[in-house]
Coordinates of C-alpha atoms (C1' of nucleotides) in Angstrom, one line a residue:
Chain A
M1 CA 39.4 2.6 -14.3
E2 CA 36.5 2.5 -16.7
S3 CA 33.2 4.0 -15.5
M4 CA 30.7 1.7 -14.0
R5 CA 27.6 0.8 -15.8
V6 CA 24.6 -1.3 -14.8
R7 CA 21.5 -2.3 -16.8
F8 CA 18.0 -3.3 -16.3
A9 CA 16.8 -5.6 -19.2
P10 CA 13.1 -6.3 -19.0
S11 CA 11.3 -8.5 -21.5
P12 CA 8.2 -6.6 -22.8
T13 CA 5.8 -9.6 -22.5
G14 CA 3.4 -8.1 -19.9
F15 CA 3.2 -5.7 -17.1
L16 CA 6.1 -4.9 -14.9
H17 CA 6.1 -7.5 -12.3
I18 CA 7.0 -6.7 -8.7
G19 CA 9.9 -9.0 -8.7
N20 CA 11.4 -7.4 -11.8
A21 CA 10.6 -4.0 -10.3
R22 CA 12.8 -4.9 -7.4
T23 CA 15.6 -5.8 -9.7
A24 CA 15.2 -2.4 -11.4
V25 CA 15.2 -0.6 -8.1
C26 CA 18.2 -2.5 -6.8
N27 CA 20.1 -1.6 -9.9
Y28 CA 19.0 2.0 -9.5
V29 CA 20.0 2.3 -5.9
L30 CA 23.3 0.6 -6.5
A31 CA 24.0 2.6 -9.6
K32 CA 23.5 5.8 -7.5
K33 CA 25.7 4.3 -4.9
M34 CA 28.5 3.5 -7.4
G35 CA 28.0 6.5 -9.6
A36 CA 27.2 4.1 -12.4
A37 CA 25.3 4.8 -15.6
Y38 CA 21.9 3.1 -15.8
V39 CA 21.1 1.4 -19.1
L40 CA 17.7 0.2 -20.0
R41 CA 17.6 -2.6 -22.6
I42 CA 14.5 -4.2 -24.0
E43 CA 14.9 -7.9 -24.5
D44 CA 12.3 -8.5 -27.1
T45 CA 13.7 -11.4 -29.1
D46 CA 10.6 -13.5 -28.5
M47 CA 8.5 -11.8 -31.1
E48 CA 5.5 -13.9 -30.3
R49 CA 5.1 -12.6 -26.8
S50 CA 6.7 -9.2 -27.0
S51 CA 4.7 -6.0 -27.6
R52 CA 5.3 -2.3 -27.8
E53 CA 2.3 -1.7 -25.5
S54 CA 4.0 -3.8 -22.9
E55 CA 7.2 -2.0 -23.4
Q56 CA 5.5 1.4 -22.9
S57 CA 3.7 0.3 -19.8
I58 CA 7.0 -1.0 -18.3
L59 CA 8.7 2.3 -19.1
E60 CA 5.8 4.2 -17.5
D61 CA 5.9 2.1 -14.4
L62 CA 9.7 2.6 -14.0
R63 CA 9.3 6.4 -14.4
W64 CA 6.5 6.3 -11.8
M65 CA 8.8 4.6 -9.4
G66 CA 11.3 7.4 -9.9
I67 CA 13.8 5.4 -11.9
N68 CA 15.6 7.5 -14.5
W69 CA 17.8 5.7 -17.0
D70 CA 20.7 7.3 -18.8
E71 CA 20.5 5.2 -21.9
G72 CA 17.6 3.3 -23.4
P73 CA 15.3 3.0 -26.3
D74 CA 13.7 6.4 -25.7
A75 CA 16.8 8.1 -24.3
G76 CA 19.4 7.2 -26.8
G77 CA 23.0 6.7 -25.8
G78 CA 26.2 5.6 -27.4
C79 CA 25.6 1.8 -27.3
G80 CA 22.3 1.5 -29.1
P81 CA 20.0 0.4 -30.4
Y82 CA 18.6 -0.6 -27.0
R83 CA 16.0 -3.0 -28.3
Q84 CA 17.4 -6.4 -29.1
S85 CA 15.0 -6.8 -32.0
E86 CA 16.8 -4.0 -33.6
R87 CA 20.2 -5.6 -33.1
F88 CA 19.7 -8.8 -35.0
D89 CA 22.4 -7.9 -37.6
I90 CA 24.9 -7.5 -34.8
Y91 CA 24.2 -11.0 -33.4
K92 CA 24.3 -12.5 -36.9
R93 CA 27.9 -11.5 -37.3
Y94 CA 28.8 -13.3 -34.1
T95 CA 26.8 -16.3 -35.1
D96 CA 28.5 -16.5 -38.4
A97 CA 31.9 -16.3 -36.7
L98 CA 30.9 -19.1 -34.3
L99 CA 29.7 -21.2 -37.2
E100 CA 32.8 -20.6 -39.2
Q101 CA 35.0 -21.6 -36.3
G102 CA 33.0 -24.7 -35.6
K103 CA 32.1 -23.4 -32.2
A104 CA 28.5 -23.7 -33.2
Y105 CA 26.6 -25.8 -35.7
H106 CA 23.2 -26.2 -37.4
C107 CA 20.8 -28.6 -35.8
Y108 CA 18.0 -30.1 -37.8
C109 CA 16.2 -31.9 -34.9
S110 CA 12.6 -30.9 -34.9
Q111 CA 10.8 -29.7 -31.9
E112 CA 8.8 -32.9 -31.7
E113 CA 11.9 -35.1 -31.8
L114 CA 13.4 -33.0 -29.0
D115 CA 10.2 -33.3 -27.0
D116 CA 10.2 -37.1 -27.4
M117 CA 13.8 -37.3 -26.3
R118 CA 13.1 -35.1 -23.3
K119 CA 10.1 -37.2 -22.3
A120 CA 12.0 -40.5 -22.7
A121 CA 14.8 -39.1 -20.4
S122 CA 12.3 -37.9 -17.9
D123 CA 10.4 -41.3 -17.9
A124 CA 13.7 -43.1 -17.4
G125 CA 14.5 -40.7 -14.5
R126 CA 17.6 -39.4 -16.3
P127 CA 18.5 -35.8 -16.8
F128 CA 18.0 -34.7 -20.4
T129 CA 21.1 -33.7 -22.3
Y130 CA 21.1 -33.0 -25.9
P131 CA 22.8 -36.1 -27.4
G132 CA 24.6 -34.2 -30.1
T133 CA 22.7 -35.7 -32.9
C134 CA 23.6 -33.0 -35.3
R135 CA 27.0 -32.3 -34.0
N136 CA 28.9 -33.6 -36.9
L137 CA 26.7 -33.6 -39.9
S138 CA 28.1 -34.1 -43.3
A139 CA 27.3 -31.8 -46.2
A140 CA 25.1 -34.6 -47.6
D141 CA 23.2 -35.0 -44.3
R142 CA 22.5 -31.3 -44.2
K143 CA 21.4 -31.3 -47.8
K144 CA 19.0 -34.2 -47.1
F145 CA 17.4 -32.3 -44.2
E146 CA 17.3 -29.1 -46.2
D147 CA 15.5 -30.9 -48.9
Q148 CA 13.0 -32.2 -46.4
G149 CA 12.2 -28.6 -45.7
R150 CA 13.7 -28.6 -42.2
K151 CA 14.8 -25.2 -40.9
P152 CA 17.8 -25.5 -38.6
T153 CA 18.5 -24.0 -35.3
V154 CA 22.0 -23.0 -34.3
R155 CA 23.5 -24.8 -31.4
F156 CA 26.5 -23.8 -29.3
R157 CA 29.1 -26.5 -29.0
V158 CA 29.7 -26.8 -25.3
P159 CA 33.3 -27.7 -24.7
D160 CA 34.1 -30.6 -22.4
G161 CA 36.1 -30.3 -19.2
Q162 CA 35.6 -26.6 -18.7
T163 CA 35.2 -25.2 -15.2
I164 CA 33.3 -22.0 -15.0
T165 CA 33.8 -20.0 -11.8
V166 CA 31.5 -17.1 -11.1
N167 CA 32.7 -14.8 -8.4
D168 CA 29.3 -13.4 -7.5
L169 CA 29.2 -10.2 -5.6
I170 CA 26.3 -11.4 -3.5
K171 CA 26.5 -15.2 -3.6
G172 CA 30.2 -15.6 -3.5
R173 CA 32.2 -18.1 -5.5
V174 CA 30.0 -20.4 -7.5
V175 CA 31.5 -23.2 -9.6
F176 CA 30.0 -25.0 -12.6
E177 CA 31.3 -27.8 -14.8
S178 CA 30.5 -27.6 -18.5
E179 CA 29.4 -31.3 -18.4
N180 CA 26.4 -30.2 -16.3
I181 CA 25.1 -27.6 -18.6
G182 CA 22.8 -30.0 -20.4
G183 CA 24.7 -30.4 -23.7
D184 CA 24.9 -28.1 -26.7
F185 CA 22.2 -25.5 -26.3
I186 CA 20.3 -23.6 -29.0
I187 CA 21.4 -20.0 -29.5
V188 CA 19.4 -19.2 -32.7
R189 CA 15.9 -20.4 -33.3
S190 CA 14.9 -22.0 -36.6
D191 CA 13.2 -18.7 -37.6
G192 CA 16.6 -17.0 -37.3
T193 CA 15.9 -15.1 -34.1
P194 CA 18.5 -15.4 -31.3
I195 CA 18.0 -16.8 -27.8
Y196 CA 18.3 -14.8 -24.6
N197 CA 21.2 -16.8 -23.1
Y198 CA 23.3 -16.2 -26.2
I199 CA 22.8 -12.5 -26.8
V200 CA 22.6 -11.3 -23.3
I201 CA 26.3 -11.6 -22.8
I202 CA 27.0 -10.1 -26.2
D203 CA 24.9 -7.0 -25.3
D204 CA 26.3 -6.8 -21.8
T205 CA 29.8 -6.5 -23.2
L206 CA 28.9 -4.3 -26.2
M207 CA 27.0 -2.0 -23.9
K208 CA 30.0 -2.0 -21.6
I209 CA 28.0 -3.2 -18.6
T210 CA 30.4 -3.6 -15.7
H211 CA 27.9 -5.0 -13.2
V212 CA 25.1 -7.3 -14.0
I213 CA 22.6 -7.2 -11.2
R214 CA 19.7 -9.5 -11.8
G215 CA 17.5 -12.1 -10.2
E216 CA 18.9 -15.3 -8.8
D217 CA 16.9 -17.3 -11.3
H218 CA 19.6 -16.3 -13.8
L219 CA 22.4 -17.8 -11.8
P220 CA 22.2 -21.3 -13.3
N221 CA 22.3 -19.7 -16.8
T222 CA 25.4 -17.8 -16.1
P223 CA 27.8 -20.5 -17.1
K224 CA 26.2 -20.7 -20.5
Q225 CA 26.8 -17.1 -21.0
V226 CA 30.3 -17.2 -19.7
L227 CA 31.1 -20.0 -22.2
I228 CA 29.7 -17.9 -25.0
A229 CA 31.9 -15.1 -23.9
R230 CA 34.9 -17.3 -23.9
A231 CA 34.1 -18.6 -27.4
L232 CA 33.7 -15.1 -28.6
G233 CA 36.7 -13.7 -26.8
L234 CA 34.6 -11.3 -24.9
P235 CA 35.2 -10.0 -21.4
V236 CA 32.8 -11.1 -18.6
P237 CA 31.2 -8.5 -16.4
E238 CA 30.9 -8.7 -12.6
Y239 CA 27.8 -10.5 -11.5
A240 CA 25.5 -9.9 -8.5
H241 CA 22.5 -12.3 -8.2
L242 CA 19.7 -11.0 -6.1
A243 CA 17.8 -13.5 -4.0
L244 CA 14.3 -14.1 -5.2
V245 CA 11.0 -12.7 -3.9
L246 CA 8.5 -15.4 -2.9
G247 CA 4.8 -15.4 -2.1
P248 CA 3.5 -16.3 1.4
D249 CA 3.6 -20.0 0.4
R250 CA 7.3 -19.7 -0.4
A251 CA 6.7 -20.3 -4.1
K252 CA 7.8 -17.8 -6.7
L253 CA 5.6 -14.7 -6.4
S254 CA 2.8 -14.9 -8.9
K255 CA -0.7 -13.6 -9.5
R256 CA -2.5 -15.9 -7.2
H257 CA -0.6 -14.4 -4.3
G258 CA -2.3 -11.0 -4.8
I259 CA -1.2 -7.9 -6.6
T260 CA 2.0 -8.5 -8.5
S261 CA 2.1 -5.8 -11.1
V262 CA 3.4 -2.3 -10.4
E263 CA 0.6 -0.8 -12.2
M264 CA -1.9 -2.3 -9.8
Y265 CA 0.0 -0.9 -6.9
R266 CA -0.2 2.5 -8.4
K267 CA -3.9 2.2 -9.1
E268 CA -4.6 1.0 -5.5
G269 CA -2.9 4.2 -4.3
Y270 CA 0.5 3.1 -3.2
L271 CA 3.1 5.9 -3.2
P272 CA 6.1 5.2 -5.3
E273 CA 8.5 6.1 -2.6
A274 CA 6.8 3.6 -0.3
L275 CA 7.0 0.8 -2.8
V276 CA 10.6 1.6 -3.6
N277 CA 11.4 1.8 0.1
Y278 CA 9.8 -1.5 0.8
L279 CA 11.4 -3.2 -2.1
C280 CA 14.8 -2.1 -0.8
M281 CA 14.0 -3.6 2.6
L282 CA 13.4 -7.0 1.1
G283 CA 16.7 -8.6 1.7
W284 CA 18.4 -5.7 3.3
A285 CA 18.4 -3.8 6.6
T286 CA 19.9 -0.6 7.8
E287 CA 22.4 -0.6 10.6
S288 CA 20.2 1.4 12.8
G289 CA 17.2 -0.9 12.2
E290 CA 15.1 1.9 10.6
D291 CA 12.7 0.6 8.0
I292 CA 11.5 3.9 6.7
L293 CA 14.0 6.2 5.2
P294 CA 14.3 8.5 2.2
F295 CA 15.8 7.3 -1.0
D296 CA 19.0 9.3 -0.6
E297 CA 19.5 7.7 2.7
I298 CA 19.0 4.2 1.3
V299 CA 21.6 5.0 -1.3
R300 CA 24.0 6.3 1.4
Q301 CA 23.6 3.2 3.6
I302 CA 23.2 0.3 1.1
E303 CA 26.1 -1.9 0.3
M304 CA 26.0 -4.7 -2.2
Q305 CA 27.8 -7.1 0.2
N306 CA 25.0 -6.6 2.7
L307 CA 22.2 -7.8 0.5
A308 CA 20.7 -11.1 1.7
R309 CA 21.6 -14.3 0.1
S310 CA 18.3 -16.0 1.0
A311 CA 15.0 -15.5 -0.7
A312 CA 12.4 -13.2 0.9
V313 CA 8.7 -13.6 1.3
F314 CA 6.8 -10.5 0.1
D315 CA 4.8 -9.1 3.0
F316 CA 1.8 -7.3 1.6
V317 CA 0.8 -6.2 5.2
K318 CA 4.1 -4.5 5.9
L319 CA 4.0 -2.7 2.6
R320 CA 0.6 -1.3 3.5
W321 CA 1.9 -0.2 6.9
M322 CA 4.8 1.5 5.2
N323 CA 2.5 3.1 2.6
A324 CA 0.3 4.4 5.4
N325 CA 3.3 6.1 7.0
Y326 CA 4.2 7.8 3.8
I327 CA 0.7 9.0 3.2
R328 CA 0.6 10.6 6.6
S329 CA 3.9 12.4 6.2
A330 CA 3.9 13.3 2.6
D331 CA 3.3 16.9 1.4
L332 CA -0.4 17.6 1.9
A333 CA -0.9 19.4 -1.5
R334 CA 0.5 16.4 -3.3
I335 CA -1.6 13.9 -1.4
T336 CA -4.7 16.0 -2.0
D337 CA -3.9 16.0 -5.8
L338 CA -3.4 12.3 -5.7
C339 CA -6.7 11.7 -3.9
V340 CA -8.7 13.6 -6.4
P341 CA -9.0 10.9 -9.1
Y342 CA -10.3 8.4 -6.5
L343 CA -13.0 10.7 -5.3
R344 CA -13.9 11.8 -8.8
E345 CA -14.3 8.2 -9.8
A346 CA -16.5 7.7 -6.8
G347 CA -18.8 10.4 -8.2
F348 CA -17.7 13.5 -6.3
D349 CA -17.3 16.8 -8.1
T350 CA -13.9 17.6 -6.6
D351 CA -13.5 20.9 -8.6
S352 CA -16.4 22.5 -6.8
Y353 CA -14.8 22.5 -3.3
P354 CA -12.6 25.4 -2.1
R355 CA -9.1 24.1 -2.1
P356 CA -8.0 25.1 1.4
W357 CA -11.1 23.4 2.8
F358 CA -10.5 20.4 0.7
E359 CA -6.9 20.1 1.9
R360 CA -8.1 20.3 5.5
V361 CA -10.5 17.5 4.8
I362 CA -7.8 15.3 3.3
D363 CA -5.4 16.1 6.1
L364 CA -8.0 15.1 8.7
V365 CA -8.7 11.7 7.2
R366 CA -5.4 10.7 5.6
G367 CA -4.4 9.1 8.9
N368 CA -7.0 6.5 8.3
C369 CA -5.8 5.6 4.8
E370 CA -3.4 2.8 4.1
V371 CA -3.7 3.3 0.4
L372 CA -4.9 6.4 -1.4
S373 CA -8.0 4.7 -2.6
D374 CA -9.1 4.4 1.1
I375 CA -9.9 8.1 0.8
T376 CA -13.3 7.1 -0.7
K377 CA -14.2 5.5 2.6
H378 CA -13.3 8.5 4.8
A379 CA -13.7 11.7 2.9
P380 CA -17.4 11.4 1.9
L381 CA -18.3 12.3 5.5
F382 CA -17.4 15.8 4.4
L383 CA -18.5 15.7 0.8
R384 CA -22.0 14.3 1.1
E385 CA -25.0 16.4 2.1
I386 CA -26.4 13.9 4.6
M387 CA -25.0 10.7 6.0
E388 CA -27.2 7.6 6.4
P389 CA -26.5 6.2 9.8
N390 CA -24.8 2.8 9.9
E391 CA -26.0 0.0 12.1
E392 CA -24.2 1.1 15.2
A393 CA -25.2 4.7 14.8
D394 CA -28.8 3.7 14.2
A395 CA -28.9 1.8 17.5
I396 CA -27.6 4.8 19.4
L397 CA -29.9 7.3 17.7
R398 CA -32.9 5.2 18.6
E399 CA -32.3 5.8 22.3
E400 CA -34.5 8.2 24.2
D401 CA -31.7 10.6 25.1
S402 CA -30.6 10.8 21.5
R403 CA -34.0 12.1 20.4
K404 CA -33.6 15.0 22.8
I405 CA -30.2 15.7 21.4
I406 CA -31.4 15.6 17.8
A407 CA -34.3 17.9 18.6
E408 CA -32.1 20.3 20.4
A409 CA -29.4 20.3 17.7
K410 CA -32.1 21.0 15.1
R411 CA -33.5 23.8 17.1
L412 CA -30.2 25.4 17.8
L413 CA -29.0 25.2 14.2
E414 CA -32.3 26.7 12.9
T415 CA -32.6 29.5 15.5
D416 CA -29.9 30.3 18.1
L417 CA -26.8 29.5 16.2
S418 CA -25.4 31.3 13.2
E419 CA -22.9 30.1 10.7
E420 CA -20.1 32.1 12.4
N421 CA -20.4 30.7 15.9
F422 CA -22.1 27.3 15.5
A423 CA -19.0 25.1 15.6
A424 CA -17.7 26.6 18.8
E425 CA -21.0 26.4 20.6
L426 CA -23.0 23.6 19.2
V427 CA -21.9 20.7 21.4
N428 CA -21.8 22.8 24.6
R429 CA -25.2 24.2 24.0
I430 CA -26.6 20.7 23.4
K431 CA -24.9 19.6 26.6
A432 CA -26.4 22.5 28.6
A433 CA -29.9 22.0 27.2
T434 CA -30.0 18.2 27.6
G435 CA -27.9 17.8 30.7
L436 CA -26.2 14.9 29.1
K437 CA -22.4 14.5 29.2
G438 CA -19.6 12.2 28.4
K439 CA -20.4 9.2 26.2
K440 CA -24.1 9.8 26.5
L441 CA -23.5 13.1 24.8
F442 CA -20.7 12.5 22.3
H443 CA -21.9 9.2 20.9
P444 CA -25.2 10.5 19.8
V445 CA -23.8 13.8 18.6
R446 CA -21.2 11.9 16.5
A447 CA -23.9 9.6 15.1
L448 CA -26.1 12.5 14.4
F449 CA -23.6 14.4 12.3
T450 CA -21.5 11.7 10.8
G451 CA -23.8 8.7 10.7
S452 CA -21.1 6.6 12.3
L453 CA -19.5 6.0 15.7
A454 CA -16.0 6.1 14.3
G455 CA -14.2 9.0 12.7
P456 CA -12.1 12.1 13.1
E457 CA -12.3 14.3 16.2
L458 CA -15.6 16.1 16.4
D459 CA -14.0 19.4 17.3
Q460 CA -12.3 19.4 13.9
A461 CA -14.9 17.5 11.9
I462 CA -17.9 19.7 12.7
P463 CA -16.5 23.0 11.4
L464 CA -15.4 21.2 8.3
I465 CA -18.8 19.6 7.7
G466 CA -20.0 23.1 8.0
Y467 CA -23.1 24.9 9.2
E468 CA -25.4 24.1 6.3
R469 CA -24.7 20.4 6.2
C470 CA -24.9 20.1 10.0
R471 CA -28.3 21.7 9.8
A472 CA -29.4 19.5 7.0
R473 CA -28.2 16.4 8.8
A474 CA -29.9 17.5 12.0
E475 CA -33.1 17.9 10.1
F476 CA -32.7 14.6 8.3
M477 CA -32.1 12.7 11.6
Y478 CA -34.9 14.6 13.2
G479 CA -37.3 13.3 10.6
K480 CA -35.9 9.9 11.0
Y481 CA -35.8 9.5 14.8
A482 CA -37.3 12.4 16.6
G483 CA -40.2 13.6 14.4
Chain B
rG1 C1' 16.3 -37.1 -11.4
rU2 C1' 20.6 -33.7 -12.2
rC3 C1' 23.0 -29.0 -11.4
rC4 C1' 23.0 -24.4 -8.6
rC5 C1' 21.4 -21.2 -4.5
rC6 C1' 19.5 -20.8 0.4
rG7 C1' 18.0 -22.1 5.8
rU8 C1' 17.7 -17.0 12.9
rC9 C1' 10.7 -15.3 15.9
rG10 C1' 4.4 -16.2 11.5
rU11 C1' 7.1 -12.4 8.0
rC12 C1' 11.5 -8.9 6.8
rU13 C1' 16.0 -9.0 9.2
rA14 C1' 20.5 -7.7 13.0
rG15 C1' 24.4 -11.0 14.3
rG16 C1' 30.3 -13.3 11.2
rG17 C1' 33.6 -17.7 17.8
rG18 C1' 32.7 -15.2 24.1
rU19 C1' 29.6 -8.5 24.8
rC20 C1' 23.3 -13.6 22.9
rU21 C1' 19.1 -15.5 29.2
rA22 C1' 19.8 -13.7 20.4
rG23 C1' 18.3 -7.2 19.0
rG24 C1' 14.9 -4.3 15.8
rA25 C1' 10.5 -3.8 12.4
rC26 C1' 5.6 -5.7 10.6
rA27 C1' 1.7 -8.9 12.3
rC28 C1' -0.6 -10.7 16.7
rC29 C1' -2.1 -10.2 22.1
rG30 C1' -2.6 -7.0 26.5
rG31 C1' -2.5 -1.8 28.7
rG32 C1' -2.5 3.7 28.2
rU33 C1' -3.7 8.3 25.3
rU34 C1' -7.8 9.8 21.9
rU35 C1' -14.9 10.5 25.7
rU36 C1' -15.0 7.1 19.0
rC37 C1' -11.8 5.1 14.9
rA38 C1' -6.9 5.8 13.1
rU39 C1' -2.4 7.6 15.0
rC40 C1' 0.8 7.7 19.2
rC41 C1' 3.1 5.5 23.8
rC42 C1' 4.1 1.2 27.1
rG43 C1' 4.3 -4.1 27.8
rG44 C1' 3.9 -9.2 26.0
rC45 C1' 4.2 -13.6 22.8
rA46 C1' 7.7 -15.6 19.4
rA47 C1' 13.5 -18.1 16.3
rC48 C1' 19.3 -20.0 15.7
rA49 C1' 16.0 -26.8 10.8
rG50 C1' 18.3 -31.6 12.8
rG51 C1' 22.7 -34.5 13.9
rG52 C1' 27.8 -34.9 14.2
rG53 C1' 32.5 -32.6 14.6
rU54 C1' 36.5 -28.3 15.5
rU55 C1' 37.1 -25.3 20.1
rC56 C1' 38.0 -23.8 26.9
rG57 C1' 33.7 -21.7 24.3
rA58 C1' 29.5 -22.3 18.2
rA59 C1' 23.6 -18.9 15.9
rU60 C1' 28.5 -17.8 14.0
rC61 C1' 33.7 -22.5 11.3
rC62 C1' 33.5 -27.8 8.9
rC63 C1' 30.7 -32.3 7.4
rC64 C1' 26.2 -35.0 6.8
rU65 C1' 21.0 -35.2 6.8
rC66 C1' 16.5 -32.8 6.2
rG67 C1' 13.7 -28.7 4.3
rG68 C1' 12.8 -24.6 0.8
rG69 C1' 13.7 -22.3 -3.8
rG70 C1' 15.7 -21.8 -8.8
rA71 C1' 17.5 -23.9 -13.3
rU72 C1' 17.2 -27.9 -16.5
rG73 C1' 12.7 -24.3 -23.1
rC74 C1' 13.4 -23.1 -30.6
rC75 C1' 10.8 -18.1 -22.6
rA76 C1' 13.5 -14.2 -20.4

RNA sequence: GUCCCCGUCGUCUAGGGGUCUAGGACACCGGGUUUUCAUCCCGGCAACAGGGGUUCGAAUCCCCUCGGGGAUGCCA
């Protein structure tokens, strides 16, 4: 049996969209499962919209997600080139053969003429089918059009009475009739560049792809591709059409639903393993019901036949929940490194902190972060010299008892307590001196040193804030409330 | 319009004729822990789209209807 091969074939016309990312991930997981080679092919036949920058950013996003391809534009391989724009001569040979055998023909209908026909059909409430205007042009007809300066497209002659059966690995048996395809379709544009539906099947067979795993939106196009394969005498791969990802309003996921590019998820501070994990859980579930599991375990448990047939709504909230879980349990040194850029951007000189202390800070606040960028909301407590009290803290600090606490804290930090012992004794000494306890004690103390009523445990936070800053904050609050 | 796919809690799903008064996760609502927040723990709310069949028995099989999505491009 020939070795299995899958492919991911993005069109470099923008950022890697989350829906395509899921296709890439599904291909990757299933490839690992089957021991298949992973081929990356760039579908850049639409010269207008394709760009190298876009291709680069897609590759970068794929790498970030941990997807490694065995063959691709930058990786080489025996079936290259892997950019369709570099394969035009290959397609031309197939087009010439089709033309020669009368399985395809030149069409001189202009875009405007086609648009008019489409509109007329739509107005009459009929489905548009290309009427075959140019199906049987004589040499004289063709000469006349050429003289008019018309550049022809190439149309594939769709045979009548053909039944195309796709035994989809996910959807099951799907049957199409060639009559319903919409008539002879264009396979080469008038500028000579080929169309997706035409060359996708050529490349899939030339690149020896055994399993085409792609979005369900391609299912209705599959019969066209199969017909091309038949005309060319090429084998047809196995197909697996993944159910689509929808927005909360059940429409195809798009920008207006929120973040849809992988790059944005990375910038917001999502961990790649969290994104990959979540994407796998869209349309699939483990036997045990676990949602969070390592990649290797997903590979071990996933089964193509168990992938959902129905479309799934993308749940941003659940993704955040999953990401928060990963942030809490990931390696601390790594999370610390990943947090640095966010803090740096927020204006903190992260290089100036001792690393062990910095890691303890990150460890103490990571539990409050759903995305890494949240670190800028929770870490400053330890990075700033003083903390301006927020509204709630202000209200607490204005109370009579709080003034006693502030005064006592200031006195203790300036006289009785040293840098070595302050953390262990500070709160107890304040308690002893003021006679306050419980909420009456802890609320003001927290407000005094953190400027807030919410935050990490004081026992751990105070030593990390450190003697100098505690003293500075006590002095600051003293001036503000007790002076 | 036509063709194709799909319909289980708000969302992701488990289920594949009896073990289903339908299970799990997120969200939400209570309670507990944390003298705070987050975490964590406990509890609760909440679904088989509708109608016909088949069957002793249907969420599960069949048909119809309805609903949703996709395709119908000189985009991919």
